[in-house]
Amino acid sequence: MRVLVASTNGSGHFSPLVPFIDACAARGDDVLVAAPPKLEPLLAARKQPYHIGGEPPQAELVPLMMRVLGLPADEGVSLMTREVFGRLCITAMLPTLEELCREWRPDLVLHETYELASVVAAERHGVPHAQVAVSVAQFAESTDELLRPALDSYGTGIAERLRVSPYLTRLPASLDPSPYAVTRRYHQPPAPNALPDWWHGREEPLVYVTLGTEVGGIPNASALYRAVLASVSGLPARVLLTTGPFTDVSDIGAIPRNVRVEKWVPQADVLGGASLVLCHGGSGTVHGALASGVPLVCLPLFADQPTNARLVTEAGAALTVTADGPGQEAAGFGPDGVAGIRSAVELVLKNPSYRAGAERLAAEMCDTPTAGELLDSLGTCPAPGPR
């Protein structure tokens, strides 16, 4: 089978596709990955063939993203969905994906939720398609109507046929009930390696701190990192902070003695020995923590993070601390916020119920097919309807 895999920018969008890419390769399928230029370094480090498409013009994208970051969360999501994913990204990637569907002739298009040029191309060339979730279903459903006008401008009914296509998610049903009729759940067993002994044999609990790979590029990022580090300074724990590629660590200031700072560490390696994850509530981090049975403290900032944080907190596997600022650009934590983060971290470390909640969700996730086991049924995806 020939499988065309399509992603937008960001490791959080590409990572959910990786288990399927690896499973396709393992069973001998021909796999071709299509993505924007910013993903090329990541794709070049892998074995699969890839094709780089277009990207939105920076002169239009950058001011738009600055507007998104300055808005309250709901307004920012609406603008980002309609203008970035629904307009700019489709326009940029569609010529490449149309060419690949026409010339390479895939048997299946597998795309992450917000890569939609591949859906348009698949519909135009009669190729079955399935979407791999990058967020909770509740959040994805909330953006469906925002995307409908953009999709249907390329062909009547495309938005509805996207909604009834297979929806593949790593999250468990008890946490993330799905409104999509063809929902199929899968998991990828964690395979951690040992971390370096950065703490010279100390055995206190390991707290993993991450705000994702994109936060370093937003206004006030350094102040946010300083607040998070202040909340764990002197904590009787080993703390690992990963900043991603866009953060200048020298801007953060003094690093507490119990904290190790790295640009990037394989998430599975950290989670294999972590006692707690302190994060922004991004889907990839939340999924990884739950898959490893690790509880969380969430500091949601934008996009799907508030929804993720609320659901995992309601499930008893996390606590949520909200920022002081009224909008995303001003998001930050003053002295009261720092104290709130520390109290939440101490409570989750002390109270075993949060670990039990995370482990319950991990067990539920493990009771689903692997991505490889799920692949067999994807070959029977219904073809798109009449154009």
mmCIF file of C-alpha atoms in Angstrom, residues 24-211:
data_model
loop_
_atom_site.group_PDB
_atom_site.id
_atom_site.type_symbol
_atom_site.label_atom_id
_atom_site.label_comp_id
_atom_site.label_asym_id
_atom_site.label_seq_id
_atom_site.Cartn_x
_atom_site.Cartn_y
_atom_site.Cartn_z
ATOM 1 C CA CYS A 24 3.853 1.321 7.622
ATOM 2 C CA ALA A 25 7.589 1.040 7.077
ATOM 3 C CA ALA A 26 7.791 -2.091 9.243
ATOM 4 C CA ARG A 27 5.189 -3.911 7.187
ATOM 5 C CA GLY A 28 6.726 -2.891 3.856
ATOM 6 C CA ASP A 29 4.374 -0.138 2.711
ATOM 7 C CA ASP A 30 5.639 2.723 0.570
ATOM 8 C CA VAL A 31 5.485 5.853 2.709
ATOM 9 C CA LEU A 32 5.920 9.445 1.568
ATOM 10 C CA VAL A 33 5.743 12.329 4.047
ATOM 11 C CA ALA A 34 4.678 15.810 2.912
ATOM 12 C CA ALA A 35 5.310 18.777 5.172
ATOM 13 C CA PRO A 36 6.242 22.483 5.223
ATOM 14 C CA PRO A 37 9.905 23.611 5.175
ATOM 15 C CA LYS A 38 10.244 24.028 8.938
ATOM 16 C CA LEU A 39 9.835 20.275 9.427
ATOM 17 C CA GLU A 40 12.645 19.381 7.034
ATOM 18 C CA PRO A 41 15.391 19.023 9.704
ATOM 19 C CA LEU A 42 13.206 16.556 11.586
ATOM 20 C CA LEU A 43 12.289 14.624 8.434
ATOM 21 C CA ALA A 44 15.874 14.536 7.217
ATOM 22 C CA ALA A 45 16.872 12.669 10.382
ATOM 23 C CA ARG A 46 14.420 9.877 9.545
ATOM 24 C CA LYS A 47 14.593 7.123 6.927
ATOM 25 C CA GLN A 48 11.347 7.757 5.062
ATOM 26 C CA PRO A 49 11.242 9.706 1.789
ATOM 27 C CA TYR A 50 9.689 13.136 2.150
ATOM 28 C CA HIS A 51 8.551 16.023 0.015
ATOM 29 C CA ILE A 52 8.695 19.632 1.185
ATOM 30 C CA GLY A 53 5.807 21.859 0.187
ATOM 31 C CA GLY A 54 5.140 25.555 0.529
ATOM 32 C CA GLU A 55 4.700 27.742 3.566
ATOM 33 C CA PRO A 56 2.643 30.878 4.235
ATOM 34 C CA PRO A 57 4.423 34.143 3.438
ATOM 35 C CA GLN A 58 6.150 35.421 6.572
ATOM 36 C CA ALA A 59 5.025 38.980 5.878
ATOM 37 C CA GLU A 60 1.457 37.815 6.404
ATOM 38 C CA LEU A 61 1.968 35.017 8.924
ATOM 39 C CA VAL A 62 4.078 36.836 11.520
ATOM 40 C CA PRO A 63 1.687 39.764 12.133
ATOM 41 C CA LEU A 64 -1.197 37.334 12.236
ATOM 42 C CA MET A 65 0.508 35.162 14.850
ATOM 43 C CA MET A 66 1.271 38.232 16.961
ATOM 44 C CA ARG A 67 -2.442 39.047 16.909
ATOM 45 C CA VAL A 68 -3.276 35.468 17.917
ATOM 46 C CA LEU A 69 -0.902 35.575 20.885
ATOM 47 C CA GLY A 70 -2.332 38.880 22.098
ATOM 48 C CA LEU A 71 -5.931 37.668 22.209
ATOM 49 C CA PRO A 72 -7.829 35.807 24.926
ATOM 50 C CA ALA A 73 -7.602 32.050 24.369
ATOM 51 C CA ASP A 74 -10.958 31.492 22.619
ATOM 52 C CA GLU A 75 -10.492 34.417 20.232
ATOM 53 C CA GLY A 76 -6.943 33.349 19.495
ATOM 54 C CA VAL A 77 -8.055 29.817 18.652
ATOM 55 C CA SER A 78 -10.739 31.137 16.309
ATOM 56 C CA LEU A 79 -8.354 33.408 14.439
ATOM 57 C CA MET A 80 -5.612 30.773 14.263
ATOM 58 C CA THR A 81 -8.002 28.107 12.986
ATOM 59 C CA ARG A 82 -9.680 30.219 10.326
ATOM 60 C CA GLU A 83 -6.758 32.241 9.038
ATOM 61 C CA VAL A 84 -3.680 30.057 9.589
ATOM 62 C CA PHE A 85 -4.868 26.455 9.234
ATOM 63 C CA GLY A 86 -7.982 27.166 7.170
ATOM 64 C CA ARG A 87 -6.539 29.698 4.738
ATOM 65 C CA LEU A 88 -2.773 30.205 4.698
ATOM 66 C CA CYS A 89 -1.662 26.598 5.257
ATOM 67 C CA ILE A 90 -4.066 25.096 2.732
ATOM 68 C CA THR A 91 -3.044 27.654 0.116
ATOM 69 C CA ALA A 92 0.650 27.016 0.716
ATOM 70 C CA MET A 93 0.598 23.199 0.682
ATOM 71 C CA LEU A 94 -2.168 22.431 -1.820
ATOM 72 C CA PRO A 95 -0.089 22.563 -5.039
ATOM 73 C CA THR A 96 2.393 20.029 -3.638
ATOM 74 C CA LEU A 97 -0.278 17.682 -2.307
ATOM 75 C CA GLU A 98 -2.318 17.865 -5.497
ATOM 76 C CA GLU A 99 0.790 16.905 -7.472
ATOM 77 C CA LEU A 100 1.581 13.993 -5.139
ATOM 78 C CA CYS A 101 -1.972 12.637 -5.284
ATOM 79 C CA ARG A 102 -1.983 12.927 -9.073
ATOM 80 C CA GLU A 103 1.520 11.619 -9.806
ATOM 81 C CA TRP A 104 2.382 9.316 -6.881
ATOM 82 C CA ARG A 105 -1.192 7.947 -6.599
ATOM 83 C CA PRO A 106 -1.408 6.980 -2.907
ATOM 84 C CA ASP A 107 -3.867 4.379 -1.672
ATOM 85 C CA LEU A 108 -4.414 6.309 1.565
ATOM 86 C CA VAL A 109 -3.827 9.836 2.804
ATOM 87 C CA LEU A 110 -3.082 9.990 6.519
ATOM 88 C CA HIS A 111 -3.028 13.530 7.902
ATOM 89 C CA GLU A 112 -2.946 15.202 11.290
ATOM 90 C CA THR A 113 -6.105 17.091 12.187
ATOM 91 C CA TYR A 114 -5.005 20.547 11.022
ATOM 92 C CA GLU A 115 -3.219 19.608 7.790
ATOM 93 C CA LEU A 116 -6.139 20.108 5.443
ATOM 94 C CA ALA A 117 -4.594 20.653 2.019
ATOM 95 C CA SER A 118 -4.123 16.869 1.879
ATOM 96 C CA VAL A 119 -7.855 16.395 2.459
ATOM 97 C CA VAL A 120 -8.717 18.707 -0.433
ATOM 98 C CA ALA A 121 -6.215 16.938 -2.687
ATOM 99 C CA ALA A 122 -7.447 13.486 -1.629
ATOM 100 C CA GLU A 123 -11.055 14.457 -2.330
ATOM 101 C CA ARG A 124 -10.186 15.807 -5.753
ATOM 102 C CA HIS A 125 -8.331 12.624 -6.724
ATOM 103 C CA GLY A 126 -10.629 10.048 -5.113
ATOM 104 C CA VAL A 127 -8.168 8.893 -2.445
ATOM 105 C CA PRO A 128 -9.432 7.652 0.960
ATOM 106 C CA HIS A 129 -8.222 9.740 3.898
ATOM 107 C CA ALA A 130 -8.052 9.430 7.674
ATOM 108 C CA GLN A 131 -7.118 11.977 10.310
ATOM 109 C CA VAL A 132 -4.800 11.483 13.277
ATOM 110 C CA ALA A 133 -5.814 13.565 16.283
ATOM 111 C CA VAL A 134 -3.386 16.104 17.714
ATOM 112 C CA SER A 135 -5.772 17.335 20.415
ATOM 113 C CA VAL A 136 -8.738 16.148 22.422
ATOM 114 C CA ALA A 137 -11.874 15.469 20.382
ATOM 115 C CA GLN A 138 -13.847 18.163 22.191
ATOM 116 C CA PHE A 139 -11.377 20.784 20.996
ATOM 117 C CA ALA A 140 -11.238 19.383 17.463
ATOM 118 C CA GLU A 141 -15.031 19.467 17.227
ATOM 119 C CA SER A 142 -15.051 23.112 18.334
ATOM 120 C CA THR A 143 -12.824 24.032 15.389
ATOM 121 C CA ASP A 144 -14.720 22.003 12.781
ATOM 122 C CA GLU A 145 -17.263 24.737 12.081
ATOM 123 C CA LEU A 146 -14.512 27.335 11.876
ATOM 124 C CA LEU A 147 -12.862 25.296 9.126
ATOM 125 C CA ARG A 148 -16.024 24.458 7.208
ATOM 126 C CA PRO A 149 -16.159 27.610 4.997
ATOM 127 C CA ALA A 150 -12.526 27.244 3.955
ATOM 128 C CA LEU A 151 -12.853 23.544 3.127
ATOM 129 C CA ASP A 152 -16.142 23.824 1.290
ATOM 130 C CA SER A 153 -14.752 26.649 -0.836
ATOM 131 C CA TYR A 154 -12.648 23.927 -2.498
ATOM 132 C CA GLY A 155 -15.616 21.616 -3.086
ATOM 133 C CA THR A 156 -19.115 21.192 -1.702
ATOM 134 C CA GLY A 157 -19.312 18.700 1.166
ATOM 135 C CA ILE A 158 -15.576 18.324 1.836
ATOM 136 C CA ALA A 159 -15.971 19.463 5.448
ATOM 137 C CA GLU A 160 -18.686 16.902 6.117
ATOM 138 C CA ARG A 161 -16.724 14.082 4.492
ATOM 139 C CA LEU A 162 -13.733 15.020 6.634
ATOM 140 C CA ARG A 163 -15.938 14.734 9.712
ATOM 141 C CA VAL A 164 -17.083 11.199 8.807
ATOM 142 C CA SER A 165 -13.600 9.977 7.859
ATOM 143 C CA PRO A 166 -11.761 7.735 10.359
ATOM 144 C CA TYR A 167 -10.634 9.707 13.420
ATOM 145 C CA LEU A 168 -7.601 8.109 15.068
ATOM 146 C CA THR A 169 -6.712 9.148 18.612
ATOM 147 C CA ARG A 170 -4.224 8.079 21.282
ATOM 148 C CA LEU A 171 -6.382 9.326 24.157
ATOM 149 C CA PRO A 172 -8.651 7.046 26.218
ATOM 150 C CA ALA A 173 -12.435 7.201 25.949
ATOM 151 C CA SER A 174 -13.012 8.007 29.621
ATOM 152 C CA LEU A 175 -10.885 11.149 29.306
ATOM 153 C CA ASP A 176 -11.727 12.063 25.727
ATOM 154 C CA PRO A 177 -15.175 10.938 24.529
ATOM 155 C CA SER A 178 -15.448 11.436 20.799
ATOM 156 C CA PRO A 179 -18.313 12.845 18.701
ATOM 157 C CA TYR A 180 -16.826 11.326 15.541
ATOM 158 C CA ALA A 181 -18.714 8.296 14.292
ATOM 159 C CA VAL A 182 -15.632 6.423 13.079
ATOM 160 C CA THR A 183 -13.341 6.864 16.081
ATOM 161 C CA ARG A 184 -10.522 4.363 16.464
ATOM 162 C CA ARG A 185 -8.152 4.458 19.414
ATOM 163 C CA TYR A 186 -4.572 3.253 19.442
ATOM 164 C CA HIS A 187 -1.482 3.396 21.597
ATOM 165 C CA GLN A 188 2.257 3.237 21.214
ATOM 166 C CA PRO A 189 4.006 1.477 24.108
ATOM 167 C CA PRO A 190 6.585 3.788 25.743
ATOM 168 C CA ALA A 191 10.170 2.637 25.239
ATOM 169 C CA PRO A 192 12.305 4.778 27.558
ATOM 170 C CA ASN A 193 16.066 4.780 27.786
ATOM 171 C CA ALA A 194 17.975 5.785 30.914
ATOM 172 C CA LEU A 195 18.726 9.469 31.438
ATOM 173 C CA PRO A 196 22.279 10.675 32.063
ATOM 174 C CA ASP A 197 23.091 10.993 35.764
ATOM 175 C CA TRP A 198 22.909 14.769 35.819
ATOM 176 C CA TRP A 199 22.226 14.755 39.583
ATOM 177 C CA HIS A 200 25.234 12.644 40.596
ATOM 178 C CA GLY A 201 23.396 9.753 42.179
ATOM 179 C CA ARG A 202 20.674 11.714 43.969
ATOM 180 C CA GLU A 203 17.380 9.858 44.238
ATOM 181 C CA GLU A 204 14.768 12.523 45.002
ATOM 182 C CA PRO A 205 11.606 12.524 42.847
ATOM 183 C CA LEU A 206 12.163 13.645 39.270
ATOM 184 C CA VAL A 207 10.024 16.607 38.165
ATOM 185 C CA TYR A 208 9.940 17.190 34.420
ATOM 186 C CA VAL A 209 9.253 20.814 33.407
ATOM 187 C CA THR A 210 8.367 21.633 29.816
ATOM 188 C CA LEU A 211 6.405 24.389 28.134
#
